PDB file of C-alpha atoms in Angstrom:
ATOM      1  CA  MET A   1      70.891 132.460 162.959  1.00 83.00           C
ATOM      2  CA  THR A   2      69.712 134.362 159.267  1.00 91.00           C
ATOM      3  CA  ARG A   3      70.855 135.298 156.756  1.00 96.00           C
ATOM      4  CA  THR A   4      70.215 137.745 153.693  1.00 97.00           C
ATOM      5  CA  ALA A   5      71.482 139.132 150.435  1.00 98.00           C
ATOM      6  CA  LEU A   6      70.547 141.698 147.994  1.00 98.00           C
ATOM      7  CA  VAL A   7      71.719 141.245 145.146  1.00 98.00           C
ATOM      8  CA  LEU A   8      71.930 144.047 142.105  1.00 98.00           C
ATOM      9  CA  GLY A   9      71.693 143.408 138.165  1.00 98.00           C
ATOM     10  CA  GLY A  10      73.015 145.419 136.083  1.00 97.00           C
ATOM     11  CA  GLY A  11      70.838 147.884 133.201  1.00 97.00           C
ATOM     12  CA  GLY A  12      73.037 150.820 132.263  1.00 96.00           C
ATOM     13  CA  ILE A  13      72.903 154.232 133.520  1.00 96.00           C
ATOM     14  CA  THR A  14      68.994 154.589 133.777  1.00 97.00           C
ATOM     15  CA  GLY A  15      69.589 150.824 135.798  1.00 98.00           C
ATOM     16  CA  VAL A  16      71.293 152.770 138.362  1.00 98.00           C
ATOM     17  CA  ALA A  17      69.094 155.460 138.521  1.00 98.00           C
ATOM     18  CA  TRP A  18      66.105 152.894 139.664  1.00 98.00           C
ATOM     19  CA  THR A  19      67.655 150.046 141.585  1.00 98.00           C
ATOM     20  CA  ILE A  20      68.748 153.262 143.728  1.00 98.00           C
ATOM     21  CA  GLY A  21      64.430 154.622 143.594  1.00 98.00           C
ATOM     22  CA  VAL A  22      63.818 151.006 143.696  1.00 98.00           C
ATOM     23  CA  LEU A  23      65.429 150.255 147.323  1.00 98.00           C
ATOM     24  CA  HIS A  24      64.596 154.043 149.348  1.00 98.00           C
ATOM     25  CA  GLY A  25      60.534 153.593 147.527  1.00 98.00           C
ATOM     26  CA  LEU A  26      61.199 150.207 150.210  1.00 98.00           C
ATOM     27  CA  ARG A  27      62.789 151.816 152.465  1.00 97.00           C
ATOM     28  CA  LEU A  28      60.220 154.574 153.100  1.00 97.00           C
ATOM     29  CA  ALA A  29      57.810 152.048 153.029  1.00 96.00           C
ATOM     30  CA  GLY A  30      59.190 150.987 155.921  1.00 95.00           C
ATOM     31  CA  THR A  31      61.837 147.932 154.428  1.00 96.00           C
ATOM     32  CA  ASP A  32      65.477 148.534 153.982  1.00 96.00           C
ATOM     33  CA  LEU A  33      67.460 146.078 152.207  1.00 97.00           C
ATOM     34  CA  THR A  34      70.061 148.170 153.125  1.00 96.00           C
ATOM     35  CA  THR A  35      70.787 146.355 155.812  1.00 94.00           C
ATOM     36  CA  ALA A  36      71.565 143.121 153.731  1.00 97.00           C
ATOM     37  CA  ASP A  37      74.389 141.197 155.678  1.00 97.00           C
ATOM     38  CA  LEU A  38      75.656 139.869 151.727  1.00 98.00           C
ATOM     39  CA  ILE A  39      75.036 142.775 148.536  1.00 98.00           C
ATOM     40  CA  VAL A  40      76.489 140.957 145.090  1.00 98.00           C
ATOM     41  CA  GLY A  41      76.560 144.088 142.204  1.00 98.00           C
ATOM     42  CA  THR A  42      76.558 143.628 138.551  1.00 98.00           C
ATOM     43  CA  SER A  43      76.938 146.526 136.228  1.00 98.00           C
ATOM     44  CA  ALA A  44      74.594 149.345 136.758  1.00 98.00           C
ATOM     45  CA  GLY A  45      74.794 146.576 140.178  1.00 98.00           C
ATOM     46  CA  SER A  46      78.276 147.639 141.670  1.00 98.00           C
ATOM     47  CA  VAL A  47      77.883 151.213 141.154  1.00 97.00           C
ATOM     48  CA  VAL A  48      74.910 150.958 143.664  1.00 98.00           C
ATOM     49  CA  GLY A  49      76.183 148.141 146.447  1.00 97.00           C
ATOM     50  CA  ALA A  50      79.679 150.156 146.769  1.00 97.00           C
ATOM     51  CA  GLN A  51      77.405 153.203 147.664  1.00 96.00           C
ATOM     52  CA  ILE A  52      75.440 151.759 149.739  1.00 96.00           C
ATOM     53  CA  ALA A  53      77.377 148.965 151.366  1.00 95.00           C
ATOM     54  CA  ALA A  54      79.911 152.051 152.037  1.00 91.00           C
ATOM     55  CA  GLY A  55      77.420 153.067 154.902  1.00 86.00           C
ATOM     56  CA  THR A  56      78.409 156.840 153.825  1.00 82.00           C
ATOM     57  CA  HIS A  57      75.918 157.052 151.354  1.00 85.00           C
ATOM     58  CA  ASP A  58      72.026 158.401 152.617  1.00 91.00           C
ATOM     59  CA  LEU A  59      69.984 156.674 150.421  1.00 95.00           C
ATOM     60  CA  GLU A  60      67.474 159.765 149.619  1.00 95.00           C
ATOM     61  CA  ALA A  61      70.629 161.496 148.940  1.00 95.00           C
ATOM     62  CA  LEU A  62      71.373 158.723 146.413  1.00 96.00           C
ATOM     63  CA  TYR A  63      67.650 159.109 145.469  1.00 97.00           C
ATOM     64  CA  GLU A  64      68.495 162.881 144.719  1.00 96.00           C
ATOM     65  CA  ARG A  65      71.439 163.063 143.223  1.00 95.00           C
ATOM     66  CA  GLN A  66      69.829 160.461 139.758  1.00 96.00           C
ATOM     67  CA  LEU A  67      66.839 163.860 139.426  1.00 96.00           C
ATOM     68  CA  ALA A  68      69.813 166.751 139.286  1.00 93.00           C
ATOM     69  CA  PRO A  69      70.239 167.340 135.442  1.00 91.00           C
ATOM     70  CA  PRO A  70      72.743 165.516 133.350  1.00 86.00           C
ATOM     71  CA  GLY A  71      74.776 168.316 132.918  1.00 78.00           C
ATOM     72  CA  ASP A  72      77.432 167.197 130.799  1.00 75.00           C
ATOM     73  CA  GLU A  73      77.354 163.620 130.665  1.00 79.00           C
ATOM     74  CA  ARG A  74      77.833 162.755 127.708  1.00 78.00           C
ATOM     75  CA  PRO A  75      74.515 159.833 126.140  1.00 82.00           C
ATOM     76  CA  ALA A  76      75.735 156.396 124.659  1.00 90.00           C
ATOM     77  CA  ARG A  77      74.088 153.579 123.275  1.00 87.00           C
ATOM     78  CA  LEU A  78      73.792 149.808 122.448  1.00 89.00           C
ATOM     79  CA  GLY A  79      74.101 150.560 119.279  1.00 90.00           C
ATOM     80  CA  PRO A  80      72.626 147.995 116.146  1.00 93.00           C
ATOM     81  CA  ALA A  81      76.322 147.117 115.292  1.00 92.00           C
ATOM     82  CA  VAL A  82      77.026 146.500 118.639  1.00 94.00           C
ATOM     83  CA  LEU A  83      73.272 144.150 119.200  1.00 94.00           C
ATOM     84  CA  PHE A  84      74.410 142.082 116.224  1.00 94.00           C
ATOM     85  CA  ARG A  85      78.045 141.085 117.404  1.00 95.00           C
ATOM     86  CA  TYR A  86      75.918 140.017 120.937  1.00 95.00           C
ATOM     87  CA  ALA A  87      73.391 138.082 119.089  1.00 94.00           C
ATOM     88  CA  ARG A  88      75.763 136.101 117.005  1.00 95.00           C
ATOM     89  CA  ALA A  89      77.552 135.423 120.234  1.00 96.00           C
ATOM     90  CA  MET A  90      75.110 134.343 121.649  1.00 95.00           C
ATOM     91  CA  LEU A  91      73.940 132.264 118.355  1.00 95.00           C
ATOM     92  CA  VAL A  92      77.406 130.335 118.603  1.00 95.00           C
ATOM     93  CA  SER A  93      78.035 129.644 122.168  1.00 96.00           C
ATOM     94  CA  ARG A  94      76.745 126.425 124.374  1.00 96.00           C
ATOM     95  CA  THR A  95      77.904 128.246 127.755  1.00 97.00           C
ATOM     96  CA  PRO A  96      78.720 131.315 129.113  1.00 97.00           C
ATOM     97  CA  GLU A  97      81.853 131.067 129.991  1.00 98.00           C
ATOM     98  CA  ALA A  98      81.992 130.748 125.418  1.00 98.00           C
ATOM     99  CA  TYR A  99      79.550 133.583 124.886  1.00 97.00           C
ATOM    100  CA  GLY A 100      81.892 136.218 127.024  1.00 97.00           C
ATOM    101  CA  GLN A 101      85.010 134.817 125.352  1.00 98.00           C
ATOM    102  CA  ARG A 102      84.045 135.455 121.541  1.00 97.00           C
ATOM    103  CA  ILE A 103      81.999 138.763 123.301  1.00 98.00           C
ATOM    104  CA  GLY A 104      85.767 139.403 124.617  1.00 98.00           C
ATOM    105  CA  ARG A 105      87.475 139.238 121.804  1.00 97.00           C
ATOM    106  CA  TYR A 106      84.860 141.720 120.329  1.00 97.00           C
ATOM    107  CA  ALA A 107      85.861 144.256 123.358  1.00 97.00           C
ATOM    108  CA  LEU A 108      89.222 144.042 122.565  1.00 97.00           C
ATOM    109  CA  ALA A 109      89.275 144.715 119.094  1.00 96.00           C
ATOM    110  CA  ALA A 110      86.682 147.840 119.910  1.00 94.00           C
ATOM    111  CA  ALA A 111      88.330 149.294 122.538  1.00 94.00           C
ATOM    112  CA  ALA A 112      90.982 151.111 120.451  1.00 90.00           C
ATOM    113  CA  GLY A 113      87.869 153.351 118.800  1.00 85.00           C
ATOM    114  CA  LEU A 114      86.942 154.199 122.110  1.00 89.00           C
ATOM    115  CA  GLU A 115      86.832 157.017 125.286  1.00 89.00           C
ATOM    116  CA  ALA A 116      90.595 155.935 127.552  1.00 92.00           C
ATOM    117  CA  GLU A 117      90.190 153.314 129.703  1.00 94.00           C
ATOM    118  CA  ALA A 118      92.306 156.140 132.651  1.00 94.00           C
ATOM    119  CA  ASP A 119      89.063 158.516 131.559  1.00 93.00           C
ATOM    120  CA  ARG A 120      86.527 155.983 132.293  1.00 93.00           C
ATOM    121  CA  ARG A 121      88.461 154.888 135.662  1.00 94.00           C
ATOM    122  CA  ALA A 122      87.566 158.578 136.640  1.00 94.00           C
ATOM    123  CA  VAL A 123      83.778 158.737 135.730  1.00 93.00           C
ATOM    124  CA  ILE A 124      83.289 155.188 138.081  1.00 95.00           C
ATOM    125  CA  ALA A 125      85.503 157.204 141.083  1.00 94.00           C
ATOM    126  CA  SER A 126      83.452 160.393 139.676  1.00 92.00           C
ATOM    127  CA  ARG A 127      79.891 158.258 139.866  1.00 91.00           C
ATOM    128  CA  ILE A 128      80.434 155.671 143.039  1.00 93.00           C
ATOM    129  CA  MET A 129      81.966 157.971 145.922  1.00 91.00           C
ATOM    130  CA  VAL A 130      83.815 155.677 147.408  1.00 90.00           C
ATOM    131  CA  ASP A 131      87.670 154.706 146.696  1.00 89.00           C
ATOM    132  CA  SER A 132      88.077 151.567 149.152  1.00 93.00           C
ATOM    133  CA  TRP A 133      85.934 148.333 150.176  1.00 96.00           C
ATOM    134  CA  PRO A 134      83.662 147.907 152.852  1.00 94.00           C
ATOM    135  CA  GLU A 135      83.325 146.366 155.763  1.00 91.00           C
ATOM    136  CA  ARG A 136      80.465 145.003 155.057  1.00 90.00           C
ATOM    137  CA  ALA A 137      80.630 141.768 152.652  1.00 96.00           C
ATOM    138  CA  LEU A 138      80.036 143.511 148.741  1.00 98.00           C
ATOM    139  CA  VAL A 139      80.976 140.994 145.653  1.00 98.00           C
ATOM    140  CA  VAL A 140      81.747 142.800 142.416  1.00 98.00           C
ATOM    141  CA  THR A 141      81.071 140.552 138.930  1.00 98.00           C
ATOM    142  CA  ALA A 142      83.398 140.830 135.871  1.00 98.00           C
ATOM    143  CA  VAL A 143      84.166 138.870 133.024  1.00 98.00           C
ATOM    144  CA  ASP A 144      87.919 137.840 131.785  1.00 98.00           C
ATOM    145  CA  ALA A 145      88.293 139.604 128.308  1.00 98.00           C
ATOM    146  CA  LEU A 146      90.042 135.829 128.120  1.00 98.00           C
ATOM    147  CA  THR A 147      88.543 132.954 128.469  1.00 98.00           C
ATOM    148  CA  GLY A 148      85.236 134.491 129.988  1.00 98.00           C
ATOM    149  CA  GLU A 149      84.983 132.847 132.865  1.00 98.00           C
ATOM    150  CA  LEU A 150      83.606 134.831 135.832  1.00 98.00           C
ATOM    151  CA  ARG A 151      85.257 136.303 138.684  1.00 98.00           C
ATOM    152  CA  ALA A 152      83.583 137.844 141.782  1.00 98.00           C
ATOM    153  CA  PHE A 153      85.710 140.411 142.848  1.00 98.00           C
ATOM    154  CA  ASP A 154      85.863 141.033 146.582  1.00 97.00           C
ATOM    155  CA  ARG A 155      87.316 143.504 149.887  1.00 96.00           C
ATOM    156  CA  GLU A 156      90.040 140.587 150.199  1.00 96.00           C
ATOM    157  CA  SER A 157      90.789 139.919 146.365  1.00 95.00           C
ATOM    158  CA  GLY A 158      93.426 142.732 146.552  1.00 94.00           C
ATOM    159  CA  VAL A 159      91.702 144.918 143.998  1.00 96.00           C
ATOM    160  CA  PRO A 160      91.178 148.416 144.373  1.00 97.00           C
ATOM    161  CA  VAL A 161      86.453 148.816 144.499  1.00 97.00           C
ATOM    162  CA  VAL A 162      87.339 151.658 141.591  1.00 97.00           C
ATOM    163  CA  ASP A 163      88.465 148.915 139.642  1.00 98.00           C
ATOM    164  CA  ALA A 164      85.824 146.106 140.159  1.00 98.00           C
ATOM    165  CA  VAL A 165      82.978 148.430 139.547  1.00 98.00           C
ATOM    166  CA  ALA A 166      84.734 150.201 136.032  1.00 98.00           C
ATOM    167  CA  ALA A 167      85.781 145.948 134.924  1.00 98.00           C
ATOM    168  CA  SER A 168      81.767 144.725 135.826  1.00 98.00           C
ATOM    169  CA  CYS A 169      80.757 148.515 133.812  1.00 98.00           C
ATOM    170  CA  ALA A 170      83.486 147.885 131.081  1.00 97.00           C
ATOM    171  CA  VAL A 171      79.794 147.194 128.093  1.00 97.00           C
ATOM    172  CA  PRO A 172      81.521 145.639 125.074  1.00 97.00           C
ATOM    173  CA  GLY A 173      81.482 147.863 122.349  1.00 96.00           C
ATOM    174  CA  VAL A 174      80.669 150.685 124.166  1.00 96.00           C
ATOM    175  CA  TRP A 175      83.220 151.639 127.010  1.00 96.00           C
ATOM    176  CA  PRO A 176      86.924 150.113 126.744  1.00 96.00           C
ATOM    177  CA  PRO A 177      87.932 146.517 128.656  1.00 97.00           C
ATOM    178  CA  VAL A 178      89.618 147.277 131.986  1.00 98.00           C
ATOM    179  CA  THR A 179      92.725 146.489 133.049  1.00 97.00           C
ATOM    180  CA  VAL A 180      93.150 144.664 136.752  1.00 96.00           C
ATOM    181  CA  GLU A 181      96.500 142.230 137.558  1.00 94.00           C
ATOM    182  CA  GLY A 182      97.379 142.780 133.466  1.00 95.00           C
ATOM    183  CA  ARG A 183      93.888 140.866 132.702  1.00 97.00           C
ATOM    184  CA  LYS A 184      91.728 142.741 130.730  1.00 98.00           C
ATOM    185  CA  TRP A 185      88.142 142.392 132.317  1.00 98.00           C
ATOM    186  CA  ILE A 186      84.226 143.221 130.733  1.00 98.00           C
ATOM    187  CA  ASP A 187      81.148 143.713 131.984  1.00 98.00           C
ATOM    188  CA  GLY A 188      79.919 141.285 134.509  1.00 98.00           C
ATOM    189  CA  GLY A 189      76.570 141.447 132.769  1.00 97.00           C
ATOM    190  CA  MET A 190      77.894 139.468 130.159  1.00 97.00           C
ATOM    191  CA  HIS A 191      77.827 136.112 132.671  1.00 98.00           C
ATOM    192  CA  SER A 192      74.320 137.073 133.848  1.00 97.00           C
ATOM    193  CA  PRO A 193      72.177 140.098 134.146  1.00 97.00           C
ATOM    194  CA  ALA A 194      71.700 139.614 137.745  1.00 98.00           C
ATOM    195  CA  ASN A 195      74.260 137.009 139.240  1.00 98.00           C
ATOM    196  CA  ALA A 196      72.169 136.120 141.536  1.00 98.00           C
ATOM    197  CA  GLN A 197      73.693 132.332 141.673  1.00 98.00           C
ATOM    198  CA  LEU A 198      76.995 134.283 144.105  1.00 98.00           C
ATOM    199  CA  ALA A 199      73.837 134.875 146.748  1.00 98.00           C
ATOM    200  CA  ALA A 200      73.825 130.390 147.399  1.00 98.00           C
ATOM    201  CA  GLY A 201      73.996 129.444 150.983  1.00 96.00           C
ATOM    202  CA  TYR A 202      71.748 133.090 152.095  1.00 97.00           C
ATOM    203  CA  ASP A 203      68.407 132.493 153.682  1.00 97.00           C
ATOM    204  CA  ARG A 204      66.386 134.784 152.612  1.00 98.00           C
ATOM    205  CA  VAL A 205      68.242 137.187 149.149  1.00 98.00           C
ATOM    206  CA  VAL A 206      66.112 139.610 147.159  1.00 98.00           C
ATOM    207  CA  VAL A 207      67.182 140.223 143.966  1.00 98.00           C
ATOM    208  CA  ILE A 208      66.270 143.566 142.437  1.00 98.00           C
ATOM    209  CA  ALA A 209      67.137 143.379 138.724  1.00 98.00           C
ATOM    210  CA  PRO A 210      66.662 146.324 136.135  1.00 98.00           C
ATOM    211  CA  VAL A 211      66.813 143.467 133.306  1.00 96.00           C
ATOM    212  CA  GLY A 212      64.566 141.163 133.767  1.00 91.00           C
ATOM    213  CA  SER A 213      64.698 137.610 131.555  1.00 90.00           C
ATOM    214  CA  GLY A 214      68.391 135.904 130.007  1.00 90.00           C
ATOM    215  CA  SER A 215      68.648 134.922 126.719  1.00 88.00           C
ATOM    216  CA  GLY A 216      70.099 131.350 125.252  1.00 86.00           C
ATOM    217  CA  VAL A 217      72.610 130.414 127.878  1.00 94.00           C
ATOM    218  CA  VAL A 218      72.819 133.957 130.048  1.00 96.00           C
ATOM    219  CA  ALA A 219      71.120 132.460 133.039  1.00 96.00           C
ATOM    220  CA  GLY A 220      67.704 135.611 133.759  1.00 96.00           C
ATOM    221  CA  PRO A 221      67.232 136.101 137.389  1.00 97.00           C
ATOM    222  CA  GLN A 222      64.197 134.165 137.782  1.00 97.00           C
ATOM    223  CA  SER A 223      65.596 130.858 137.283  1.00 97.00           C
ATOM    224  CA  GLN A 224      68.873 131.322 139.356  1.00 98.00           C
ATOM    225  CA  ALA A 225      66.206 132.647 141.782  1.00 98.00           C
ATOM    226  CA  ALA A 226      64.473 129.517 141.228  1.00 97.00           C
ATOM    227  CA  ALA A 227      67.835 127.645 142.018  1.00 97.00           C
ATOM    228  CA  LEU A 228      67.938 129.295 144.845  1.00 98.00           C
ATOM    229  CA  VAL A 229      64.650 128.073 146.016  1.00 98.00           C
ATOM    230  CA  ALA A 230      65.746 124.681 145.408  1.00 97.00           C
ATOM    231  CA  GLY A 231      67.904 124.636 147.604  1.00 96.00           C
ATOM    232  CA  GLY A 232      66.234 125.844 150.875  1.00 96.00           C
ATOM    233  CA  ALA A 233      66.186 130.459 150.537  1.00 97.00           C
ATOM    234  CA  ARG A 234      63.025 132.892 150.330  1.00 97.00           C
ATOM    235  CA  VAL A 235      63.837 134.564 147.704  1.00 98.00           C
ATOM    236  CA  GLU A 236      61.883 137.412 145.362  1.00 98.00           C
ATOM    237  CA  VAL A 237      62.775 138.914 142.234  1.00 98.00           C
ATOM    238  CA  VAL A 238      61.878 142.707 141.219  1.00 98.00           C
ATOM    239  CA  THR A 239      62.307 143.348 138.034  1.00 98.00           C
ATOM    240  CA  PRO A 240      60.775 146.816 135.938  1.00 98.00           C
ATOM    241  CA  GLY A 241      57.036 146.983 135.176  1.00 97.00           C
ATOM    242  CA  ALA A 242      55.514 148.656 132.665  1.00 97.00           C
ATOM    243  CA  ALA A 243      55.725 152.196 134.172  1.00 97.00           C
ATOM    244  CA  ALA A 244      59.597 152.007 134.732  1.00 98.00           C
ATOM    245  CA  LYS A 245      59.648 150.136 131.443  1.00 97.00           C
ATOM    246  CA  LYS A 246      57.999 153.464 130.232  1.00 97.00           C
ATOM    247  CA  ALA A 247      60.421 156.010 131.614  1.00 97.00           C
ATOM    248  CA  ILE A 248      63.683 153.732 131.370  1.00 97.00           C
ATOM    249  CA  GLY A 249      62.443 154.186 127.301  1.00 95.00           C
ATOM    250  CA  HIS A 250      64.893 152.166 125.187  1.00 93.00           C
ATOM    251  CA  ASN A 251      68.829 153.458 125.937  1.00 95.00           C
ATOM    252  CA  VAL A 252      69.692 152.615 128.752  1.00 95.00           C
ATOM    253  CA  LEU A 253      73.328 154.015 128.691  1.00 96.00           C
ATOM    254  CA  ASP A 254      71.248 157.936 128.317  1.00 95.00           C
ATOM    255  CA  PRO A 255      71.733 160.039 131.479  1.00 94.00           C
ATOM    256  CA  GLY A 256      68.778 161.983 130.754  1.00 94.00           C
ATOM    257  CA  ARG A 257      65.910 159.053 131.978  1.00 96.00           C
ATOM    258  CA  ARG A 258      67.142 158.835 134.241  1.00 96.00           C
ATOM    259  CA  ALA A 259      64.950 160.969 136.870  1.00 97.00           C
ATOM    260  CA  GLY A 260      62.196 159.616 134.969  1.00 98.00           C
ATOM    261  CA  ALA A 261      63.974 155.926 135.809  1.00 98.00           C
ATOM    262  CA  ALA A 262      64.061 156.846 139.396  1.00 98.00           C
ATOM    263  CA  ARG A 263      60.740 157.904 140.126  1.00 98.00           C
ATOM    264  CA  ALA A 264      59.303 155.526 138.694  1.00 98.00           C
ATOM    265  CA  GLY A 265      61.391 152.703 140.503  1.00 98.00           C
ATOM    266  CA  VAL A 266      59.681 154.827 144.152  1.00 98.00           C
ATOM    267  CA  VAL A 267      56.623 154.339 142.849  1.00 98.00           C
ATOM    268  CA  GLN A 268      57.314 150.161 142.113  1.00 98.00           C
ATOM    269  CA  GLY A 269      58.832 149.434 145.659  1.00 98.00           C
ATOM    270  CA  GLY A 270      56.445 151.388 147.475  1.00 97.00           C
ATOM    271  CA  GLY A 271      54.207 148.758 145.366  1.00 97.00           C
ATOM    272  CA  VAL A 272      56.276 145.452 146.517  1.00 97.00           C
ATOM    273  CA  VAL A 273      56.620 146.966 149.921  1.00 97.00           C
ATOM    274  CA  GLY A 274      54.001 143.691 151.357  1.00 96.00           C
ATOM    275  CA  VAL A 275      56.128 140.656 149.510  1.00 97.00           C
ATOM    276  CA  VAL A 276      59.548 141.592 149.276  1.00 97.00           C
ATOM    277  CA  GLY A 277      58.631 142.764 153.432  1.00 95.00           C
ATOM    278  CA  VAL A 278      57.745 139.181 154.141  1.00 95.00           C
ATOM    279  CA  VAL A 279      60.758 137.875 152.373  1.00 96.00           C
ATOM    280  CA  TRP A 280      63.485 139.526 154.193  1.00 95.00           C
ATOM    281  CA  GLY A 281      61.740 140.311 157.402  1.00 84.00           C
ATOM    282  CA  GLY A 282      60.586 136.192 158.526  1.00 64.00           C
ATOM    283  CA  GLY A 283      56.805 136.702 157.539  1.00 54.00           C
ATOM    284  CA  PRO A 284      54.620 134.099 156.962  1.00 50.00           C
TER     285      PRO A 284
END
């Protein structure tokens, strides 16, 4: 029996919008990736993954939601000081765990000046509109702020899905680490933008990654896809094209760019349906 996996990577608020747009565009063109046997979600991808795995939200409605004005939703930013911390930690780290540990220490130290953890959790809950794990296999990634180790939360973890998604979306220096089982967790993208390695063992894999490259010890989706191919899988990676990058802009945490990113995603989804459909549908 052929098993399929959909991997959804991180990329901020605009990453959520673009990913939903791509999925919607693909389905309009005849390829529905929401039927995946496994969904792996990291950061922005965990939001989309929780929504589509639940099966309670129509993809078109999710897309239309991205087109709505941001209202009172406040933009955030990965400022120069935060990016400097990331770059410095990357330069002195030899493994993704070491990098995660250094960034985790920074996240814990910076938390006092950020939004309260409970308030952030409420934002995530309203965003995913899901309060329990789906029956479908869903994996949500986060990084232990103390050890830097990656954890894949699922319905067997005994952790509420909102907490898992909030942990996966806890961008260090922007939003506070999330407490789960007495430990602090940060954004799963600190280990990898997509964590496509978690789809190992599946026959057909599509990776939708708003962040298309890795950096230093942080593996990008293309290198992870190559490893899956070496293991016998058929894999296609979709990353933002030129038009999508322009629509997304420089601040992926700006809700004002959401509608443009979603529209660009629909167009790109329709444009890649041929190559994606071959992988997903079992063509030659």
